[in-house]
mmCIF file of C-alpha atoms in Angstrom:
data_model
loop_
_atom_site.group_PDB
_atom_site.id
_atom_site.type_symbol
_atom_site.label_atom_id
_atom_site.label_comp_id
_atom_site.label_asym_id
_atom_site.label_seq_id
_atom_site.Cartn_x
_atom_site.Cartn_y
_atom_site.Cartn_z
ATOM 1 C CA MET W 837 -11.893 14.253 15.622
ATOM 2 C CA ASN W 838 -13.321 11.401 16.273
ATOM 3 C CA ARG W 839 -12.188 8.212 18.033
ATOM 4 C CA THR W 840 -11.826 6.289 14.784
ATOM 5 C CA ASN W 841 -9.287 8.867 13.266
ATOM 6 C CA ILE W 842 -7.198 8.369 16.821
ATOM 7 C CA PHE W 843 -7.252 4.960 15.978
ATOM 8 C CA LEU W 844 -6.320 5.089 12.308
ATOM 9 C CA GLY W 845 -3.700 7.784 13.518
ATOM 10 C CA ILE W 846 -2.193 6.103 16.385
ATOM 11 C CA GLY W 847 -2.265 2.017 14.163
ATOM 12 C CA VAL W 848 -0.410 4.531 12.005
ATOM 13 C CA ILE W 849 1.908 4.989 13.578
ATOM 14 C CA VAL W 850 2.063 1.581 15.901
ATOM 15 C CA SER W 851 3.017 0.498 12.257
ATOM 16 C CA ILE W 852 6.138 3.018 11.747
ATOM 17 C CA LEU W 853 8.043 2.301 14.013
ATOM 18 C CA ILE W 854 7.405 -1.348 13.904
ATOM 19 C CA TYR W 855 8.395 -1.443 10.375
ATOM 20 C CA GLY W 856 10.983 0.911 11.033
ATOM 21 C CA LEU W 857 13.146 -0.443 13.929
ATOM 22 C CA LEU W 858 12.496 -3.902 12.721
ATOM 23 C CA ASP W 859 14.294 -5.831 8.985
ATOM 24 C CA PRO W 860 12.102 -7.614 7.613
ATOM 25 C CA GLN W 861 14.415 -9.666 6.556
ATOM 26 C CA GLU W 862 16.504 -10.694 9.610
ATOM 27 C CA PHE W 863 13.315 -10.751 12.043
ATOM 28 C CA PRO W 864 10.558 -13.460 11.009
ATOM 29 C CA PHE W 865 7.905 -11.258 9.818
ATOM 30 C CA PRO W 866 4.324 -13.364 8.997
ATOM 31 C CA LYS W 867 5.205 -15.340 5.112
ATOM 32 C CA CYS W 868 2.472 -14.736 2.648
ATOM 33 C CA PRO W 869 0.137 -17.313 2.448
ATOM 34 C CA PHE W 870 -0.737 -16.833 -1.026
ATOM 35 C CA ARG W 871 3.294 -17.817 -2.053
ATOM 36 C CA SER W 872 3.801 -20.017 0.488
ATOM 37 C CA ILE W 873 1.049 -22.583 -1.048
ATOM 38 C CA THR W 874 0.952 -21.274 -5.263
ATOM 39 C CA GLY W 875 4.822 -20.475 -5.127
ATOM 40 C CA TRP W 876 3.380 -17.150 -7.030
ATOM 41 C CA MET W 877 3.863 -13.572 -5.310
ATOM 42 C CA CYS W 878 0.399 -12.111 -4.706
ATOM 43 C CA PRO W 879 0.634 -7.961 -5.924
ATOM 44 C CA GLY W 880 0.915 -7.340 -1.811
ATOM 45 C CA CYS W 881 4.402 -9.635 -1.870
ATOM 46 C CA GLY W 882 7.832 -7.154 -0.987
ATOM 47 C CA SER W 883 5.217 -5.094 0.511
ATOM 48 C CA GLN W 884 6.520 -5.545 3.943
ATOM 49 C CA ARG W 885 10.547 -5.135 3.206
ATOM 50 C CA ALA W 886 9.511 -2.370 0.504
ATOM 51 C CA ILE W 887 7.618 -0.007 3.581
ATOM 52 C CA HIS W 888 11.108 -0.657 5.398
ATOM 53 C CA GLN W 889 12.788 0.956 2.422
ATOM 54 C CA LEU W 890 11.081 3.306 1.834
ATOM 55 C CA LEU W 891 11.248 4.530 5.572
ATOM 56 C CA HIS W 892 15.164 4.580 5.670
ATOM 57 C CA GLY W 893 14.987 6.935 2.043
ATOM 58 C CA GLN W 894 15.457 3.504 -0.081
ATOM 59 C CA PHE W 895 12.105 4.188 -2.969
ATOM 60 C CA GLY W 896 14.429 2.528 -5.656
ATOM 61 C CA ALA W 897 15.241 -0.661 -3.492
ATOM 62 C CA ALA W 898 11.044 -0.224 -2.244
ATOM 63 C CA PHE W 899 10.259 0.152 -5.825
ATOM 64 C CA GLN W 900 11.985 -3.325 -7.084
ATOM 65 C CA LEU W 901 10.717 -4.399 -3.733
ATOM 66 C CA ASN W 902 6.947 -3.562 -4.859
ATOM 67 C CA ALA W 903 6.391 -1.607 -7.682
ATOM 68 C CA LEU W 904 2.309 -1.342 -6.577
ATOM 69 C CA LEU W 905 3.222 -0.221 -2.992
ATOM 70 C CA ILE W 906 4.680 3.185 -3.409
ATOM 71 C CA PRO W 907 1.673 4.299 -6.461
ATOM 72 C CA ALA W 908 -0.962 2.621 -4.388
ATOM 73 C CA PHE W 909 0.108 4.178 -1.000
ATOM 74 C CA VAL W 910 0.796 7.850 -2.642
ATOM 75 C CA TYR W 911 -3.577 7.763 -4.334
ATOM 76 C CA ALA W 912 -4.476 6.853 0.099
ATOM 77 C CA LEU W 913 -2.594 8.681 1.685
ATOM 78 C CA ALA W 914 -3.956 11.590 -0.861
ATOM 79 C CA GLY W 915 -7.391 10.436 -0.569
ATOM 80 C CA TYR W 916 -7.670 10.324 2.961
ATOM 81 C CA SER W 917 -6.276 14.117 2.759
ATOM 82 C CA PHE W 918 -9.007 14.889 1.086
ATOM 83 C CA SER W 919 -11.278 13.716 3.312
ATOM 84 C CA LEU W 920 -9.939 15.826 5.941
ATOM 85 C CA PHE W 921 -9.386 19.078 4.514
ATOM 86 C CA SER W 922 -11.021 19.319 1.418
ATOM 87 C CA GLY W 923 -14.288 20.527 3.142
ATOM 88 C CA LYS W 924 -17.405 20.793 0.584
ATOM 89 C CA TYR W 925 -15.083 19.670 -2.260
ATOM 90 C CA TRP W 926 -14.777 16.108 -0.763
ATOM 91 C CA PRO W 927 -17.963 14.184 -2.114
ATOM 92 C CA ALA W 928 -17.581 15.861 -5.642
ATOM 93 C CA ILE W 929 -13.106 14.543 -5.379
ATOM 94 C CA ARG W 930 -14.890 11.240 -3.965
ATOM 95 C CA LYS W 931 -17.028 10.957 -6.792
ATOM 96 C CA ARG W 932 -14.249 11.612 -8.804
ATOM 97 C CA TRP W 933 -11.326 10.229 -7.638
ATOM 98 C CA TYR W 934 -12.865 7.384 -5.205
ATOM 99 C CA GLY W 935 -15.529 6.267 -6.488
ATOM 100 C CA SER W 936 -17.040 2.576 -8.432
ATOM 101 C CA ARG W 937 -14.539 3.291 -11.280
ATOM 102 C CA ALA W 938 -11.589 4.034 -9.696
ATOM 103 C CA ALA W 939 -12.322 1.097 -7.481
ATOM 104 C CA TRP W 940 -13.139 -0.703 -11.081
ATOM 105 C CA ALA W 941 -9.598 0.374 -12.575
ATOM 106 C CA SER W 942 -7.974 -0.468 -8.974
ATOM 107 C CA LEU W 943 -8.804 -3.942 -9.672
ATOM 108 C CA ILE W 944 -7.117 -4.010 -13.326
ATOM 109 C CA ILE W 945 -4.298 -2.286 -12.062
ATOM 110 C CA ILE W 946 -4.013 -5.011 -9.188
ATOM 111 C CA LEU W 947 -4.730 -8.309 -11.584
ATOM 112 C CA ALA W 948 -2.331 -6.777 -14.352
ATOM 113 C CA PHE W 949 0.416 -6.355 -11.522
ATOM 114 C CA TRP W 950 -0.125 -9.385 -10.293
ATOM 115 C CA LEU W 951 -0.222 -11.681 -13.902
ATOM 116 C CA GLY W 952 2.735 -8.778 -15.006
ATOM 117 C CA ARG W 953 4.866 -10.007 -12.020
ATOM 118 C CA ASN W 954 4.024 -13.271 -12.613
ATOM 119 C CA LEU W 955 4.184 -14.650 -16.253
ATOM 120 C CA TRP W 956 6.783 -11.796 -17.620
ATOM 121 C CA HIS W 957 8.734 -11.347 -14.300
ATOM 122 C CA ILE W 958 7.669 -6.801 -14.174
#
């Protein structure tokens, strides 16, 4: 295991502790600068509260706060897991599911979510 993975693991554990123990509704977490300036929600708005809800097993509440967070988390976790455990199969998996086409598809999904939640209140 290299240093990057060790530091990433420590960061994830610390983040889980912070978001699990401190309620973003009550604790003064930073506000979204984009929403403060424009009044529009960015694709990440609601993520802090959604992570807190996920860590307490409230999947429905988390989904209502940010519907994109759960699928994005599963996608990122799957990619990280594949990179660690799939060995010789990782290059093919990465090219198909995490390559440039996937990046463009992700961008389109994020933009559609962003517009949908602001224009049609999805």
